[in-house]
């Protein structure tokens, strides 16, 4: 099932001009080549291995003051305003504070859909007419890491002083702005004693008469990259899934899925695959595209007809804004979710390489976490990853959620197979 050979062949075609690589264990300084030369995370032609972040080069050592001086020099040499392609309208709220802090620079933030951010950057890279300096994007299945670095669209940037405040597990594939995730929501009125589930296996439980214990509401999982990636992670963590089943029910897991009929090898006796199979066979599952409607369905459920909904963490805002009786299910076993990080990238070949890095530092808090740039992103459902930025919005802190860092390299290998299994089995 694993597509290791495929991943390796893809990696081999990465930029031959790669001149330095980072040590994924030590995060050592590996500066090499001239600044702005387009060094990329990915395949190292010298060793034949894939390497990861944090990647430290000459840019990593530069302070806000040094970058500001360099950014002003870029302007004097003909560079125009710093352009940010963002996937969140909140990024536009950073503009005024950034210009106030660095008045000799100009900034434009363009709010786009996630797919548009990457496709526009690719088109500009292919044509040589590069407009953007900074990209904001989320990578949940490894596509950005394995394909957009490979194409030379992106350059890694890891400011060393800021990275010292971020868990290295969250620096492996990119430099993060904040973390988010999806939760299962339950009705607090129906379950006044707290969340009714502590395990993913309980979500798909049946009543003694064979009916589903919970009606489920979610977006169409077959079209949701983040959710399919989560199921892929269960396959990669099959031992933990199996152990949790036995811990919960006191008996060994029975494997009921048929691994035949696919054009790829489906592993036998894999608890993650078994979970995927059982989940696809649930009858009381309603797909709703709007997250607010998903949590509203939970609000309307009762103790006699209980429901759970899988939706983004930020939908908890309906609790206070609309009076919904909803709460997150946290601390699920074997883990609650994958942490999905919104990340910031420098565009390879941009006109403002120093200005781009200065903006990235600013929006992630600057040297001391006090720049104010992160303020628009501080809300329930977003978690700062710096240990020196206080999380004042969330009722549960990041370590309490039970989520794990995303593992894009192993998810990327099997993601297409998981999507095919979901689509085929859901049609059964």
XYZ file of C-alpha atoms in Angstrom:
428
model
C 0.000 0.000 0.000
C 2.816 2.372 0.786
C 4.044 4.305 -2.202
C 7.622 4.731 -1.006
C 9.030 4.163 -4.480
C 6.634 6.683 -5.964
C 7.549 9.267 -3.363
C 11.245 8.654 -3.963
C 10.901 9.033 -7.740
C 9.044 12.279 -7.258
C 11.698 13.509 -4.896
C 14.546 12.723 -7.320
C 13.297 15.313 -9.760
C 13.637 18.081 -7.183
C 15.867 21.028 -7.879
C 19.375 19.814 -8.692
C 20.613 23.211 -7.623
C 20.023 22.324 -3.991
C 23.244 23.176 -2.232
C 22.605 22.527 1.420
C 20.363 20.459 3.614
C 19.207 20.621 7.192
C 19.680 17.993 9.836
C 16.124 17.045 10.759
C 17.220 15.894 14.202
C 19.508 18.673 15.347
C 18.204 21.637 13.373
C 21.812 22.702 12.870
C 22.784 25.765 10.843
C 23.277 24.710 7.230
C 23.621 28.052 5.471
C 25.049 27.803 2.020
C 24.858 29.636 -1.287
C 23.822 33.251 -1.616
C 20.768 34.683 0.060
C 17.595 34.297 -1.953
C 19.050 31.469 -4.080
C 15.995 29.265 -3.649
C 17.198 26.516 -1.337
C 14.401 24.072 -0.701
C 13.356 21.462 1.767
C 13.025 18.057 0.182
C 15.295 15.639 -1.595
C 19.034 15.913 -1.012
C 20.804 14.703 -4.132
C 24.053 14.276 -2.176
C 22.665 11.734 0.297
C 19.592 10.407 -1.479
C 17.445 11.213 1.560
C 14.508 13.467 2.243
C 15.262 16.096 4.852
C 13.008 18.298 6.891
C 12.960 21.457 8.943
C 13.867 23.401 10.866
C 16.164 24.620 8.111
C 18.599 27.320 9.216
C 20.548 29.475 6.766
C 21.948 33.009 6.724
C 18.459 34.507 6.751
C 17.645 32.669 9.972
C 20.089 34.750 12.007
C 18.949 38.199 10.885
C 17.114 40.449 13.312
C 14.090 42.634 12.630
C 16.357 45.670 12.421
C 18.712 44.043 9.926
C 15.850 42.873 7.737
C 14.251 46.325 7.817
C 17.443 47.930 6.553
C 17.721 45.304 3.826
C 14.042 45.747 2.905
C 14.538 49.506 2.515
C 17.513 48.800 0.269
C 15.323 46.513 -1.849
C 12.898 49.406 -2.283
C 15.691 51.775 -3.281
C 16.772 49.208 -5.869
C 13.336 49.197 -7.497
C 11.339 46.644 -5.517
C 7.738 47.666 -4.961
C 5.332 46.836 -2.173
C 5.485 43.542 -0.295
C 2.655 41.319 -1.561
C 1.083 38.619 0.617
C -1.207 35.925 -0.762
C -3.310 34.942 2.249
C -6.013 32.363 2.896
C -7.528 34.353 5.753
C -9.146 37.769 5.643
C -7.668 38.334 9.092
C -4.303 38.838 7.426
C -5.560 42.153 6.033
C -5.887 43.397 9.614
C -2.124 43.101 10.050
C -1.401 45.687 7.361
C -1.825 48.940 9.292
C 0.233 47.776 12.278
C 3.008 46.539 10.006
C 3.193 49.835 8.118
C 3.169 51.746 11.412
C 6.118 49.669 12.601
C 7.969 49.925 9.274
C 6.786 53.179 7.668
C 9.199 53.137 4.738
C 7.683 49.945 3.339
C 4.434 49.276 1.489
C 2.285 46.174 1.927
C -0.591 44.604 0.026
C -2.511 41.589 1.332
C -4.602 39.644 -1.191
C -7.236 37.347 0.318
C -7.648 34.151 -1.717
C -8.965 30.618 -1.381
C -6.399 27.987 -0.423
C -6.258 26.508 -3.920
C -5.923 29.968 -5.474
C -2.929 30.862 -3.320
C -0.943 27.892 -4.561
C -2.156 27.916 -8.159
C -1.434 31.638 -8.621
C 2.025 31.205 -7.145
C 2.680 28.254 -9.481
C 1.534 30.179 -12.556
C 3.726 33.127 -11.606
C 6.684 30.818 -11.052
C 6.188 29.106 -14.416
C 5.887 32.417 -16.264
C 8.706 34.138 -14.399
C 6.319 36.985 -13.598
C 6.391 36.682 -9.813
C 4.070 39.017 -7.943
C 3.792 37.528 -4.442
C 6.493 37.675 -1.779
C 4.768 35.711 1.001
C 2.281 32.831 0.933
C -0.008 31.723 3.733
C -1.161 28.150 3.246
C -2.124 24.980 5.079
C -0.671 21.575 4.227
C -2.630 18.591 5.574
C -1.604 15.754 3.243
C 1.947 16.670 2.205
C 1.081 18.180 -1.161
C 2.635 21.546 -0.408
C 5.799 20.037 1.049
C 6.415 17.337 -1.546
C 5.181 19.156 -4.639
C 5.500 22.920 -4.225
C 8.960 22.922 -2.718
C 9.899 20.480 -5.462
C 8.720 22.857 -8.167
C 10.784 25.672 -6.694
C 7.740 27.806 -5.882
C 8.679 28.170 -2.219
C 11.723 28.878 -0.093
C 11.937 27.723 3.526
C 12.392 30.399 6.152
C 13.009 29.562 9.801
C 13.914 32.552 12.007
C 16.120 30.941 14.613
C 15.161 33.064 17.618
C 11.431 32.529 17.070
C 11.856 28.817 16.321
C 13.498 28.393 19.730
C 10.004 29.015 21.177
C 8.240 26.404 19.007
C 8.212 22.632 19.483
C 10.423 21.170 16.776
C 7.693 18.671 15.826
C 5.735 21.647 14.473
C 8.670 22.898 12.405
C 9.255 19.770 10.342
C 7.485 20.824 7.145
C 7.109 24.601 7.378
C 7.256 27.658 9.612
C 3.853 27.846 11.370
C 1.639 30.839 12.060
C -0.818 28.988 14.321
C -2.412 25.567 14.775
C -6.036 24.552 14.315
C -7.936 21.285 14.190
C -11.373 19.731 13.894
C -13.309 18.426 16.886
C -16.304 16.225 17.458
C -18.972 18.427 19.042
C -21.576 17.186 21.517
C -24.703 18.716 23.047
C -24.010 19.964 26.571
C -27.702 19.905 27.525
C -28.078 16.298 26.423
C -24.872 15.360 28.260
C -24.645 17.666 31.297
C -21.970 15.499 32.937
C -19.507 16.076 30.104
C -18.521 14.639 26.764
C -20.077 11.212 26.054
C -17.070 9.755 24.222
C -13.409 9.266 25.109
C -12.373 7.174 22.098
C -12.810 7.247 18.337
C -14.250 3.737 18.550
C -17.183 5.007 20.613
C -18.192 7.353 17.800
C -19.240 4.365 15.673
C -20.800 2.275 18.460
C -24.096 0.480 17.967
C -27.022 0.060 20.361
C -28.082 -3.466 21.421
C -30.699 -3.461 18.618
C -28.001 -2.745 16.003
C -28.887 0.909 15.446
C -26.268 3.640 15.628
C -25.683 5.118 19.050
C -25.054 8.607 17.638
C -26.278 10.322 14.513
C -23.226 11.823 12.836
C -22.905 15.098 10.960
C -19.824 16.076 8.991
C -18.658 17.564 5.746
C -18.367 15.095 2.869
C -15.246 13.304 4.044
C -14.339 12.098 0.554
C -13.942 15.738 -0.477
C -12.167 16.919 2.671
C -8.395 16.568 2.464
C -7.921 17.186 6.186
C -10.382 14.473 7.217
C -9.001 11.884 4.795
C -5.531 12.698 6.108
C -6.768 12.005 9.635
C -8.033 8.564 8.586
C -4.685 7.970 6.880
C -2.962 8.710 10.167
C -5.083 6.041 11.888
C -3.756 3.512 9.382
C -0.216 4.601 10.171
C -1.012 4.291 13.900
C -2.769 0.945 13.588
C -1.112 -0.520 16.686
C -2.448 2.311 18.830
C -5.913 1.957 17.330
C -5.901 -1.778 18.037
C -4.623 -1.342 21.596
C -7.260 1.275 22.352
C -10.014 -1.029 21.111
C -8.894 -3.796 23.475
C -8.505 -1.337 26.350
C -12.039 -0.050 25.761
C -13.906 -3.308 25.178
C -11.680 -5.905 26.835
C -11.417 -8.074 23.734
C -9.389 -8.252 20.558
C -10.543 -6.312 17.509
C -12.264 -8.424 14.866
C -11.252 -7.589 11.309
C -14.184 -7.509 8.925
C -12.993 -5.546 5.883
C -12.175 -7.116 2.525
C -8.771 -5.863 1.291
C -9.301 -7.177 -2.254
C -10.596 -5.332 -5.270
C -8.200 -2.392 -5.248
C -5.386 -1.571 -7.651
C -3.064 -1.192 -4.675
C -2.214 -3.402 -1.748
C -4.454 -2.877 1.259
C -2.747 -4.122 4.428
C -4.467 -6.961 6.204
C -5.440 -6.801 9.875
C -4.810 -3.072 10.148
C -6.937 -1.415 12.838
C -6.921 1.924 11.016
C -8.263 0.310 7.851
C -10.875 -1.554 9.916
C -11.971 1.747 11.442
C -12.234 3.347 8.006
C -14.342 0.413 6.761
C -16.734 0.530 9.711
C -17.046 4.300 9.488
C -17.963 4.178 5.777
C -20.774 1.708 6.526
C -22.622 3.962 8.969
C -26.145 4.775 7.806
C -26.992 7.698 10.089
C -24.408 10.084 8.653
C -25.419 13.419 7.141
C -23.046 15.510 5.057
C -23.414 19.290 5.415
C -21.001 21.712 3.782
C -21.494 24.596 6.223
C -19.753 24.306 9.596
C -22.299 26.502 11.376
C -25.075 24.177 10.249
C -23.099 21.178 11.476
C -22.897 22.445 15.037
C -26.503 23.644 14.823
C -27.517 20.037 14.170
C -25.824 19.062 17.429
C -27.544 21.922 19.238
C -30.897 20.570 18.046
C -30.171 16.991 19.173
C -31.421 15.474 22.418
C -30.406 12.865 24.971
C -32.934 10.476 23.423
C -31.641 11.124 19.918
C -27.995 12.131 20.429
C -25.782 13.501 17.690
C -22.120 14.323 17.172
C -20.684 16.630 14.531
C -17.155 16.884 13.180
C -16.370 20.536 12.512
C -13.554 23.026 12.787
C -12.615 24.179 16.274
C -13.584 27.758 15.483
C -17.271 26.850 15.222
C -17.330 26.861 19.025
C -18.003 30.584 18.608
C -21.669 29.709 18.027
C -21.869 28.804 21.711
C -21.516 32.432 22.784
C -22.778 34.223 19.685
C -25.920 32.137 19.118
C -26.414 30.362 22.444
C -25.797 26.871 21.074
C -25.466 24.030 23.588
C -22.202 22.733 22.146
C -18.733 21.795 23.348
C -15.625 20.042 22.040
C -14.796 16.407 22.711
C -11.122 16.538 23.703
C -8.601 13.964 24.876
C -9.922 11.204 22.609
C -7.869 8.030 22.282
C -5.612 7.127 20.657
C -5.455 10.873 19.887
C -8.045 13.552 19.298
C -6.900 14.878 15.940
C -4.011 16.052 13.833
C -2.791 19.566 14.455
C -3.161 21.455 11.195
C -0.874 24.450 10.947
C -1.379 27.577 8.908
C 2.113 28.247 7.622
C 4.043 31.077 6.050
C 6.384 30.703 3.097
C 8.711 32.986 1.171
C 8.108 32.923 -2.578
C 11.180 31.807 -4.475
C 12.509 34.601 -6.698
C 10.370 37.340 -5.151
C 11.315 41.031 -5.355
C 11.341 41.538 -1.584
C 13.164 38.580 0.039
C 14.134 40.635 3.091
C 10.766 42.392 3.280
C 8.999 39.044 3.020
C 10.952 37.654 5.953
C 10.412 40.815 7.978
C 6.656 40.482 7.480
C 6.721 36.803 8.482
C 8.563 37.700 11.672
C 6.105 40.502 12.402
C 2.934 38.457 11.927
C 4.283 35.660 14.127
C 5.074 38.037 16.988
C 8.553 39.369 16.248
C 11.608 38.742 18.372
C 9.806 38.931 21.722
C 6.296 37.840 20.729
C 5.005 41.381 21.283
C 4.919 42.821 17.743
C 1.114 42.688 17.685
C 1.054 40.988 14.314
C -0.471 37.800 15.679
C -3.375 39.621 17.347
C -5.949 39.151 14.510
C -5.454 35.369 14.628
C -5.945 35.011 18.392
C -9.401 33.474 18.762
C -11.108 30.340 20.020
C -10.085 27.496 17.773
C -6.656 28.911 16.895
C -3.671 28.030 19.064
C -0.411 29.976 19.039
C 2.560 27.626 18.808
C 5.088 29.957 20.434
C 5.574 29.255 24.129
C 6.057 32.965 24.820
C 2.684 34.076 23.408
C -0.108 33.653 25.935
C -3.221 31.863 24.729
C -6.036 33.899 26.278
C -8.897 32.826 24.012
C -9.150 29.054 24.288
C -10.812 27.219 27.185
C -8.441 24.280 26.634
C -4.719 24.767 26.134
C -2.812 23.068 23.350
C -1.318 20.250 25.490
C -4.785 19.404 26.836
C -6.392 18.697 23.469
C -4.882 15.283 22.877
C -3.924 16.161 19.304
C -0.648 15.159 17.671
C 1.604 16.925 15.195
C 0.833 16.145 11.578
C 3.005 13.509 9.890
C 2.877 14.651 6.289
C 5.562 12.318 4.970
C 3.766 9.098 5.917
C 0.320 10.512 5.136
C 1.452 11.612 1.672
C 2.467 8.041 0.866
C -0.997 6.569 1.407
C -3.369 9.496 0.995
C -4.555 8.563 -2.549
C -5.291 5.004 -1.385
C -7.291 6.209 1.607
C -9.370 8.440 -0.641
C -10.045 5.514 -3.000
C -11.004 3.222 -0.116
C -13.394 5.820 1.278
C -15.103 6.389 -2.080
C -15.424 2.707 -2.925
C -16.537 1.529 0.498
C -18.950 4.410 1.009
C -20.693 3.320 -2.198
C -21.148 -0.241 -0.928
